mmCIF file of N, CA, C and O in Angstrom:
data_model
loop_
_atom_site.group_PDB
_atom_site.id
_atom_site.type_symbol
_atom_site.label_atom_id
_atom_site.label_comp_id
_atom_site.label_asym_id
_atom_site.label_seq_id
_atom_site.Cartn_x
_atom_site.Cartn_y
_atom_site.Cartn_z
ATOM 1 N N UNK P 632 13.298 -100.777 63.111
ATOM 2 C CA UNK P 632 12.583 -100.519 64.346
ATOM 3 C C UNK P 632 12.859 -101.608 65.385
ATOM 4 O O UNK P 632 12.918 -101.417 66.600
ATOM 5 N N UNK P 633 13.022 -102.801 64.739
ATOM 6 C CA UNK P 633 13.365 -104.264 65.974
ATOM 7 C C UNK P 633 14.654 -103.129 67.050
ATOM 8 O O UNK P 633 14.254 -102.653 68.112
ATOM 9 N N UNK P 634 16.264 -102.829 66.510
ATOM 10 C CA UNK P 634 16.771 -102.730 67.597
ATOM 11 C C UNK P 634 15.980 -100.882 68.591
ATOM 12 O O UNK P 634 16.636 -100.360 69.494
ATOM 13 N N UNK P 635 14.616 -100.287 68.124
ATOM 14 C CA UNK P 635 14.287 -99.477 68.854
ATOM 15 C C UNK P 635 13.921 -100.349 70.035
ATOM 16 O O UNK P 635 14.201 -100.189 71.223
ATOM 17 N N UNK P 636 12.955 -101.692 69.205
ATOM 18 C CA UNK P 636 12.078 -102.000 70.686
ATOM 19 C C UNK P 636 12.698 -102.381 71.927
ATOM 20 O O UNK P 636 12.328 -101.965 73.025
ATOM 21 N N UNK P 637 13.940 -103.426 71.672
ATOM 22 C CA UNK P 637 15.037 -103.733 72.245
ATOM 23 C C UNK P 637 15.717 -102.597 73.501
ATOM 24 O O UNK P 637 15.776 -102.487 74.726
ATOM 25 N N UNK P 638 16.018 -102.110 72.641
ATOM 26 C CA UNK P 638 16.518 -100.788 73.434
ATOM 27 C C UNK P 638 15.908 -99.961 74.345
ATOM 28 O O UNK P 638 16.450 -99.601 75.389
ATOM 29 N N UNK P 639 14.303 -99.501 73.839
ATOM 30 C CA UNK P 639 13.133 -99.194 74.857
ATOM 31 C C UNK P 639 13.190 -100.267 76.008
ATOM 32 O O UNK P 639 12.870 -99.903 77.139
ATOM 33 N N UNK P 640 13.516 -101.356 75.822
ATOM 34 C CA UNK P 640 12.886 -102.246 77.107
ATOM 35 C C UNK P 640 14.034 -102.272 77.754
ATOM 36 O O UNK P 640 13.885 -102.024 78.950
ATOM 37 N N UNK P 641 15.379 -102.524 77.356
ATOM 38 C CA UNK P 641 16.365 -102.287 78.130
ATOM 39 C C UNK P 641 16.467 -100.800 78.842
ATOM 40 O O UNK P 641 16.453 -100.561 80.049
ATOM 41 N N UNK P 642 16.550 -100.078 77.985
ATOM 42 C CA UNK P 642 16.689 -98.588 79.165
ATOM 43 C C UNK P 642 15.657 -98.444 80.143
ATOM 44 O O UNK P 642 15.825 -98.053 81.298
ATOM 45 N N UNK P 643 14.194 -98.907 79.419
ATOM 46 C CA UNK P 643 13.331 -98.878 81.369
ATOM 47 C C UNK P 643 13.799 -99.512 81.787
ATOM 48 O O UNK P 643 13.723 -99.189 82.972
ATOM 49 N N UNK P 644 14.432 -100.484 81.709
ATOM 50 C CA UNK P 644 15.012 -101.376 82.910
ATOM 51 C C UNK P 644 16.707 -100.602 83.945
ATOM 52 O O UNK P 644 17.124 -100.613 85.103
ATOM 53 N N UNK P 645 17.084 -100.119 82.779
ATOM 54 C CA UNK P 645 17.905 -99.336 83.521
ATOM 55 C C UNK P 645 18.160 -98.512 84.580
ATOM 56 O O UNK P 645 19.032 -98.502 85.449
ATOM 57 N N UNK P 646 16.781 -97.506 84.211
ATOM 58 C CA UNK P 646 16.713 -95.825 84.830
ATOM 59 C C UNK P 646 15.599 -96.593 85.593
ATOM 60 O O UNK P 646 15.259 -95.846 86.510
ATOM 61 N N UNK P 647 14.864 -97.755 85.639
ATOM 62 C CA UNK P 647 14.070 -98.240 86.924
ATOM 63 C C UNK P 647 14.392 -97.887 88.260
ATOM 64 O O UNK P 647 15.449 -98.448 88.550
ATOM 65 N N UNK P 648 13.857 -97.052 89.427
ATOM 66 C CA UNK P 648 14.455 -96.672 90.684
ATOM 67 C C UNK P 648 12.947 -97.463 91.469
ATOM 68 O O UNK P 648 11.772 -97.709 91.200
ATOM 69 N N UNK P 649 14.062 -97.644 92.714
ATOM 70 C CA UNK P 649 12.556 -98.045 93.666
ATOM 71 C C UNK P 649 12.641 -97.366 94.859
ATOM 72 O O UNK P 649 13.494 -97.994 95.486
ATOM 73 N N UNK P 650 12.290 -96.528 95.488
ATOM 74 C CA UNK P 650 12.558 -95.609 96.427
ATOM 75 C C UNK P 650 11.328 -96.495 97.571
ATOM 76 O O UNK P 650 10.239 -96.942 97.213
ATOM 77 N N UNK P 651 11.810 -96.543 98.721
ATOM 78 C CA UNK P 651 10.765 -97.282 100.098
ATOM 79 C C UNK P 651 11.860 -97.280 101.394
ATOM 80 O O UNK P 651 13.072 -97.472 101.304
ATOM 81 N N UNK P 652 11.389 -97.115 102.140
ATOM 82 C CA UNK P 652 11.528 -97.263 103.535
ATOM 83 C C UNK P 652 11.316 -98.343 104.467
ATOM 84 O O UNK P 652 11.497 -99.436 103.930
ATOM 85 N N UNK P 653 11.148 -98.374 105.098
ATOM 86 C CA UNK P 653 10.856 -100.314 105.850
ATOM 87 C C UNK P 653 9.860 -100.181 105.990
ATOM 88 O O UNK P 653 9.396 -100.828 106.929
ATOM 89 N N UNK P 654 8.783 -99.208 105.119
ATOM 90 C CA UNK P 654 7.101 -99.391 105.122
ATOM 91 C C UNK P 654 6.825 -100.734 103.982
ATOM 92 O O UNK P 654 7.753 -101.375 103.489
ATOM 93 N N UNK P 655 5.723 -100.927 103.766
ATOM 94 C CA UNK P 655 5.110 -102.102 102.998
ATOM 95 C C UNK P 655 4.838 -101.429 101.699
ATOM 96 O O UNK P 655 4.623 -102.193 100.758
ATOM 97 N N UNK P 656 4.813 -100.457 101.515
ATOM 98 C CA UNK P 656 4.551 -99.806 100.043
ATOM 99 C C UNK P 656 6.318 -99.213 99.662
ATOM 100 O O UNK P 656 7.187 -98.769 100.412
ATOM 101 N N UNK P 657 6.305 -99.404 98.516
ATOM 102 C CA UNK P 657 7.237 -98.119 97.529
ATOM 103 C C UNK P 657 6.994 -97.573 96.593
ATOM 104 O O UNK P 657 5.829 -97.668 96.205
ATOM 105 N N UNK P 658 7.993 -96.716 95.755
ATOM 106 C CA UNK P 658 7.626 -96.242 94.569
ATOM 107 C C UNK P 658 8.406 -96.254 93.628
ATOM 108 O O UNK P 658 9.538 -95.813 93.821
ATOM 109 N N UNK P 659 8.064 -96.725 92.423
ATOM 110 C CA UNK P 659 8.963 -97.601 91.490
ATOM 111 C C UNK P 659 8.769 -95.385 90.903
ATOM 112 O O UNK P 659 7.996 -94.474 91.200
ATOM 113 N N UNK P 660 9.941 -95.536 90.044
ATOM 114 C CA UNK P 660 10.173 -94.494 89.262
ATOM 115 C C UNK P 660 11.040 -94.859 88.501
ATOM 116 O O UNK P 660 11.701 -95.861 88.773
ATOM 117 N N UNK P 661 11.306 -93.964 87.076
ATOM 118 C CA UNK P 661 11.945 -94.042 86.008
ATOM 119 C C UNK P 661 11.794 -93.136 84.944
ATOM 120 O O UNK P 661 10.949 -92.241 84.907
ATOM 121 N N UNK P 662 12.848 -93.451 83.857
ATOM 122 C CA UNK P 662 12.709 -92.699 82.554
ATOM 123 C C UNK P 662 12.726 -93.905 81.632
ATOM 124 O O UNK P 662 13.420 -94.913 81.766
ATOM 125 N N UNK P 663 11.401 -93.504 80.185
ATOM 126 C CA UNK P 663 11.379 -94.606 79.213
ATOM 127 C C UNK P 663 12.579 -93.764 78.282
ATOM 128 O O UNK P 663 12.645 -92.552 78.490
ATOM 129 N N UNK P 664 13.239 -94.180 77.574
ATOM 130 C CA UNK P 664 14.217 -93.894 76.536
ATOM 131 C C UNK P 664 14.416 -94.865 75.317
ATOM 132 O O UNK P 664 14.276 -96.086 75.251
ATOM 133 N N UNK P 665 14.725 -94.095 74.533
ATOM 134 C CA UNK P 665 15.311 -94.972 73.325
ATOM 135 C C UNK P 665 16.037 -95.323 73.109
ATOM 136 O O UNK P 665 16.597 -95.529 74.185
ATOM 137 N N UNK P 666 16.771 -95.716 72.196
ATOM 138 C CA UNK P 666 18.089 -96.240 71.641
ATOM 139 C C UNK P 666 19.695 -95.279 71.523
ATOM 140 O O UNK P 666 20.886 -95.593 71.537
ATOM 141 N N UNK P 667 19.081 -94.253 71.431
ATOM 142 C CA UNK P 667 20.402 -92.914 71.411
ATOM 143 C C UNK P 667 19.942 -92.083 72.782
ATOM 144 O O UNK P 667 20.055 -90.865 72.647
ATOM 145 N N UNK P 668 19.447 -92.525 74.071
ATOM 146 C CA UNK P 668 18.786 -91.856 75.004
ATOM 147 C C UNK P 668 17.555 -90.813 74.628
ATOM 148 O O UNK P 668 17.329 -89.808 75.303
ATOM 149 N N UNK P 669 16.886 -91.142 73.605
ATOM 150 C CA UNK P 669 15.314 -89.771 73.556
ATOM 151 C C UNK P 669 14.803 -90.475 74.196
ATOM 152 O O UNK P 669 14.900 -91.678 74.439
ATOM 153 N N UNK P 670 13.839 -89.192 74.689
ATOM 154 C CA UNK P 670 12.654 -89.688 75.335
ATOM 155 C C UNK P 670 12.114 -90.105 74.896
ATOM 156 O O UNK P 670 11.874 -89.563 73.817
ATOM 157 N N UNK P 671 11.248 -91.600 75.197
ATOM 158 C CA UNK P 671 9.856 -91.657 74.654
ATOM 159 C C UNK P 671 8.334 -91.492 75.659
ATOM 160 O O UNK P 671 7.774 -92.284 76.416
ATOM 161 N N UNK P 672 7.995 -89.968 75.210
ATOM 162 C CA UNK P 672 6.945 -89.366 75.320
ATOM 163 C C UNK P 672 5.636 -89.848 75.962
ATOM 164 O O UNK P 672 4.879 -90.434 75.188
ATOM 165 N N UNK P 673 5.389 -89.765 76.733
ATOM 166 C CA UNK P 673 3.662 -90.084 76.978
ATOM 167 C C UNK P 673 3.801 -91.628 76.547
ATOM 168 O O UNK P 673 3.109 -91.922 75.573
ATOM 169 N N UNK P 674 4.553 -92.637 77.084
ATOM 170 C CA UNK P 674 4.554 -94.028 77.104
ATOM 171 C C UNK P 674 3.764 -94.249 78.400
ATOM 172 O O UNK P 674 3.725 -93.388 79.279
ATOM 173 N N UNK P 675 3.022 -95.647 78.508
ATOM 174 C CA UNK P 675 2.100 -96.280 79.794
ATOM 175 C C UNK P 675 3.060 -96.948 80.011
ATOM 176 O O UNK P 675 3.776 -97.622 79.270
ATOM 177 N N UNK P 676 3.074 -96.633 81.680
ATOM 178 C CA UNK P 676 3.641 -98.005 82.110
ATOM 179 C C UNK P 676 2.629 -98.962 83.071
ATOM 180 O O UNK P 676 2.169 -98.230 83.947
ATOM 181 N N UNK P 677 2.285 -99.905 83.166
ATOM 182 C CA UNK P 677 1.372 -100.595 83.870
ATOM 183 C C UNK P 677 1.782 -101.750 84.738
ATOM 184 O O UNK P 677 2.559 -102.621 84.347
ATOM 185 N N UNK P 678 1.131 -101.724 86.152
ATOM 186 C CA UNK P 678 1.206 -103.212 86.500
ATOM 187 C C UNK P 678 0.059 -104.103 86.606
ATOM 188 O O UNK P 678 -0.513 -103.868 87.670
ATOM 189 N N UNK P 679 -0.341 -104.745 86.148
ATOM 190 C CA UNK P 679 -1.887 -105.189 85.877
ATOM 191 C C UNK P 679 -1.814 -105.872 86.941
ATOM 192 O O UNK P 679 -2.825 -105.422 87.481
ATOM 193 N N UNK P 680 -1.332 -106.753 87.813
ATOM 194 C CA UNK P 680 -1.537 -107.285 89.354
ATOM 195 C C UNK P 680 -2.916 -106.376 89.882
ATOM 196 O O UNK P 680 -4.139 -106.445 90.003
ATOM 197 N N UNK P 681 -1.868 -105.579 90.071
ATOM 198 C CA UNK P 681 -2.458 -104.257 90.702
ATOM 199 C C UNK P 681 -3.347 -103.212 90.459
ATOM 200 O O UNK P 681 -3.706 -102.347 91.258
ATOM 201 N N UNK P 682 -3.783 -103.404 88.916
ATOM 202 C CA UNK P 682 -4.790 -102.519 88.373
ATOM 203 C C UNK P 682 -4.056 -101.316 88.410
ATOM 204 O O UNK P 682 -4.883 -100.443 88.675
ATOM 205 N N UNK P 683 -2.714 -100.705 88.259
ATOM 206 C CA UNK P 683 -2.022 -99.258 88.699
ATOM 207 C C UNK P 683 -1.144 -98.882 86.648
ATOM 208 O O UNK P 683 -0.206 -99.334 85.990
ATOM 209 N N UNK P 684 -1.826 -98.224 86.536
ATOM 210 C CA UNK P 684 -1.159 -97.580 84.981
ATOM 211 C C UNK P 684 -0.675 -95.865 85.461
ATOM 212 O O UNK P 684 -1.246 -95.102 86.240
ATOM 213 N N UNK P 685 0.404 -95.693 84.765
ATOM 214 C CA UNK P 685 0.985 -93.873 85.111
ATOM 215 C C UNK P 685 1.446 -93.903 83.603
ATOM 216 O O UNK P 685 1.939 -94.786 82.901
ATOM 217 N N UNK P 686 1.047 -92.426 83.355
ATOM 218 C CA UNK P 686 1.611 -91.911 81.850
ATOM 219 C C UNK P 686 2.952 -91.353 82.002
ATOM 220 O O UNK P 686 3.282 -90.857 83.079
ATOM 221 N N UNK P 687 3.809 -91.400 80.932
ATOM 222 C CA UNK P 687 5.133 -90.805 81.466
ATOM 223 C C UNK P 687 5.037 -89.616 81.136
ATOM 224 O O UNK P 687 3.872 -89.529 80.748
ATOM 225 N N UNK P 688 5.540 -88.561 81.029
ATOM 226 C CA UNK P 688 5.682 -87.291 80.765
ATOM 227 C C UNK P 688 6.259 -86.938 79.508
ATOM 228 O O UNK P 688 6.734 -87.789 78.756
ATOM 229 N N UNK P 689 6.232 -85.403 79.182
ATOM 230 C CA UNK P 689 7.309 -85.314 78.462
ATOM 231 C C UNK P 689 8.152 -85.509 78.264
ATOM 232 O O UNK P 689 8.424 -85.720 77.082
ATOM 233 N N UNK P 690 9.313 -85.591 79.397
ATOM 234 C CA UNK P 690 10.673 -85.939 79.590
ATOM 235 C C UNK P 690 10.774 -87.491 79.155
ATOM 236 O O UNK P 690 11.755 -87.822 78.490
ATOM 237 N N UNK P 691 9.916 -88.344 79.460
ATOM 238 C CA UNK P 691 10.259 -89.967 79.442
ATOM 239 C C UNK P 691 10.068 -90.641 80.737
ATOM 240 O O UNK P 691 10.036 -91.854 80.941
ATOM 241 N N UNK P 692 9.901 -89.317 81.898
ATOM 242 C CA UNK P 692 9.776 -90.046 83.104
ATOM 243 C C UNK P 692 8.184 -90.484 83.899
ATOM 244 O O UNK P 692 7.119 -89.967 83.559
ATOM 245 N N UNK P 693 8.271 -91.167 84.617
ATOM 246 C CA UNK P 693 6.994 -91.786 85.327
ATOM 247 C C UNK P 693 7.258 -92.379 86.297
ATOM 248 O O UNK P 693 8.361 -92.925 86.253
ATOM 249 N N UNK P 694 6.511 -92.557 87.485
ATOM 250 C CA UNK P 694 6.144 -92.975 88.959
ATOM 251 C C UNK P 694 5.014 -93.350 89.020
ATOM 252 O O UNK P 694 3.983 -93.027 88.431
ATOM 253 N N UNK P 695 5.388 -94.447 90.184
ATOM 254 C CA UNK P 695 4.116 -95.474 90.318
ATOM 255 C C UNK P 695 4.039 -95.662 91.909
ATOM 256 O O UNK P 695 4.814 -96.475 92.412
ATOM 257 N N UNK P 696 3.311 -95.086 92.580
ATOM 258 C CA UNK P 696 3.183 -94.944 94.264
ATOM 259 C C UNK P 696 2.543 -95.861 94.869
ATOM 260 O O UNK P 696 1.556 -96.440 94.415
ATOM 261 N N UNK P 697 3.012 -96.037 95.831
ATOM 262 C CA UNK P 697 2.392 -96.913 96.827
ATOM 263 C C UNK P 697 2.230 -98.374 96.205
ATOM 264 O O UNK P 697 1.163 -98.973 96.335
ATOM 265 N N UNK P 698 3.255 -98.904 95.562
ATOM 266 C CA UNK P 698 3.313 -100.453 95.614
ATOM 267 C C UNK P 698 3.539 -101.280 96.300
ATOM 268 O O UNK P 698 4.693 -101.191 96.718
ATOM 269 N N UNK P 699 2.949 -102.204 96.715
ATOM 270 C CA UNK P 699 2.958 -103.343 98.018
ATOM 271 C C UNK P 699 4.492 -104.069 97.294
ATOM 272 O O UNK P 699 4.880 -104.237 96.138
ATOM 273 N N UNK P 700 4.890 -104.274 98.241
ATOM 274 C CA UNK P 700 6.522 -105.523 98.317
ATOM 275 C C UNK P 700 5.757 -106.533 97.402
ATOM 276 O O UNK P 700 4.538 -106.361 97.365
ATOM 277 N N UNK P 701 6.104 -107.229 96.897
ATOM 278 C CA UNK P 701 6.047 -108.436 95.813
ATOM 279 C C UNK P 701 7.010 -108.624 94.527
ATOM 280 O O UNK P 701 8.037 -107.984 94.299
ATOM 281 N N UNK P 702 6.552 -109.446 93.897
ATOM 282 C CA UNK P 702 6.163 -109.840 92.281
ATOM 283 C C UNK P 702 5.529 -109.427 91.212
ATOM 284 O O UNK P 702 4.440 -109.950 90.977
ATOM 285 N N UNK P 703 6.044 -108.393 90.302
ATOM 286 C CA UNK P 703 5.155 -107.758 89.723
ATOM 287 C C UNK P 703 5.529 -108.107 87.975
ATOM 288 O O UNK P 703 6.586 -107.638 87.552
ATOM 289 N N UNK P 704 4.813 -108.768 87.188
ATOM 290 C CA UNK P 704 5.055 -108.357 85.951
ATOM 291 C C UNK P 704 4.692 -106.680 85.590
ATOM 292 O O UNK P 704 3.697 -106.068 85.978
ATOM 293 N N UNK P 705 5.543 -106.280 84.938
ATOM 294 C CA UNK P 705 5.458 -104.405 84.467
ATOM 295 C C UNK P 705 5.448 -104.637 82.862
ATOM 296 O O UNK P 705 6.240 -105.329 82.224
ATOM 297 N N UNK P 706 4.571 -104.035 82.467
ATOM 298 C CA UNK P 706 4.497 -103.612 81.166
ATOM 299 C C UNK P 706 4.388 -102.170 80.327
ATOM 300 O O UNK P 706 3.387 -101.457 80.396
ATOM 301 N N UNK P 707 5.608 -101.833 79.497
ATOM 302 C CA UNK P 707 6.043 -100.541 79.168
ATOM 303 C C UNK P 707 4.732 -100.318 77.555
ATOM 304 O O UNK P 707 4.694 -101.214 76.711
ATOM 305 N N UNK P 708 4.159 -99.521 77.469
ATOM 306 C CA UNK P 708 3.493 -99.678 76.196
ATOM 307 C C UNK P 708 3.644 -97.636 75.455
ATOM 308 O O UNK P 708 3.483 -96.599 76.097
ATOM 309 N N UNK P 709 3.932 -97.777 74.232
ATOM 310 C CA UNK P 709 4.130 -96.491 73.682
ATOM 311 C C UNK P 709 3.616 -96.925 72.158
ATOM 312 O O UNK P 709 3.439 -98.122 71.931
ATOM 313 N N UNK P 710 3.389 -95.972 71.157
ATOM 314 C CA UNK P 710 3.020 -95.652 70.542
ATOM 315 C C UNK P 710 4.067 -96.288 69.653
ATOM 316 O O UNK P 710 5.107 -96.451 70.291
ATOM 317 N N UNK P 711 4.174 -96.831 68.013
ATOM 318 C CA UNK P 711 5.350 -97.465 67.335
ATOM 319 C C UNK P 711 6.261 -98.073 68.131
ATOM 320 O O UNK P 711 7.457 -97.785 68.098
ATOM 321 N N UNK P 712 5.660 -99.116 69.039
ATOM 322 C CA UNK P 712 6.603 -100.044 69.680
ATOM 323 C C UNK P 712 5.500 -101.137 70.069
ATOM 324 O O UNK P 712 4.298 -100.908 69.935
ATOM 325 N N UNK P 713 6.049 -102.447 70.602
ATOM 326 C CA UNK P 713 5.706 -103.206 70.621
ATOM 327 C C UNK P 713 5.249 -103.528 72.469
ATOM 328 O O UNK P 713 6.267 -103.349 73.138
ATOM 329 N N UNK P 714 4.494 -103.780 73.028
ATOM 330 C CA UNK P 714 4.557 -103.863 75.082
ATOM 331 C C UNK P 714 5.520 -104.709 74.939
ATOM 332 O O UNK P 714 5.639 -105.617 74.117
ATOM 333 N N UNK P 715 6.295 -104.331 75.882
ATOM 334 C CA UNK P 715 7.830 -104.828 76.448
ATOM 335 C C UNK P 715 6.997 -104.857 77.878
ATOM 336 O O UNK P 715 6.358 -103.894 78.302
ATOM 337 N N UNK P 716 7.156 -106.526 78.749
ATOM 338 C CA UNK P 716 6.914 -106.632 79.745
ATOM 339 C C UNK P 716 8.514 -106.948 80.653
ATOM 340 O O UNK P 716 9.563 -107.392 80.184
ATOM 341 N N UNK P 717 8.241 -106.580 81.910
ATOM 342 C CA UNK P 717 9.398 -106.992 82.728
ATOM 343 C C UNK P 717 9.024 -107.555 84.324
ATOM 344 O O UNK P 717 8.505 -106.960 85.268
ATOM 345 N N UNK P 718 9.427 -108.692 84.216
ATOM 346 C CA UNK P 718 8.927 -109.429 86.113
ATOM 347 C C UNK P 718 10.130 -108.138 86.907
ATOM 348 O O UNK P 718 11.098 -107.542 86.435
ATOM 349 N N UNK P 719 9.586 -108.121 88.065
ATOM 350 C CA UNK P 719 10.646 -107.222 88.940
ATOM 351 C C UNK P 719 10.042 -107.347 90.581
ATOM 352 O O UNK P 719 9.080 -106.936 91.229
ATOM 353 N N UNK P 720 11.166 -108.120 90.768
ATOM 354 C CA UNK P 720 10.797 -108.054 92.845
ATOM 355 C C UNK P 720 11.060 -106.788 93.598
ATOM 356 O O UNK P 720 12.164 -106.287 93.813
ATOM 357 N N UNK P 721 9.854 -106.330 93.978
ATOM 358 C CA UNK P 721 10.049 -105.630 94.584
ATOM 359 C C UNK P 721 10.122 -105.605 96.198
ATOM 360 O O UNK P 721 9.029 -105.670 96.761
ATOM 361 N N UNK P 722 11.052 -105.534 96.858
ATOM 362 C CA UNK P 722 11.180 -105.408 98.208
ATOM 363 C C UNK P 722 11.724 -104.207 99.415
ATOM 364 O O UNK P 722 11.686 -104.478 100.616
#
């Protein structure tokens, strides 16, 4: 299971998108995945700064709206895995 968790935290980091405009908010989006690309299911992703948690879907994917520009530690949490956190500037 060690190289699943590995792999979970690298692929959110991968399929991480940040979609914004020259407004002060964006929206982080993504797919959680595994190690051979599955989805992983109904994973949280959270930014505790911000008090903002989104469930992912079936597919693996999830969006997080209206985030202010900053510094955010993100934390991926699913079911038989371990929270994989990730710092990420968002601008």
């Amino acid at each position: 299971m060690g190289s699943r968790i590995a792999a979970f935290l690298l692929l959110t980091l991968c399929t991480m998108v940040v979609h914004g405009q020259q407004a002060a908010k964006v929206t982080v989006s993504g797919k959680v995945t595994g190690p051979t690309g599955e989805a992983i299911v109904f994973a949280t992703i959270r930014i505790d700064a911000l008090k903002l948690e989104v469930g992912c879907d079936a597919s693996g994917s999830y969006r997080l709206r209206d985030i202010p520009t900053g510094t955010y530690r993100i934390t991926a949490i699913a079911k038989g895995y371990r929270e994989q956190h990730l710092t990420m500037d968002i601008t």
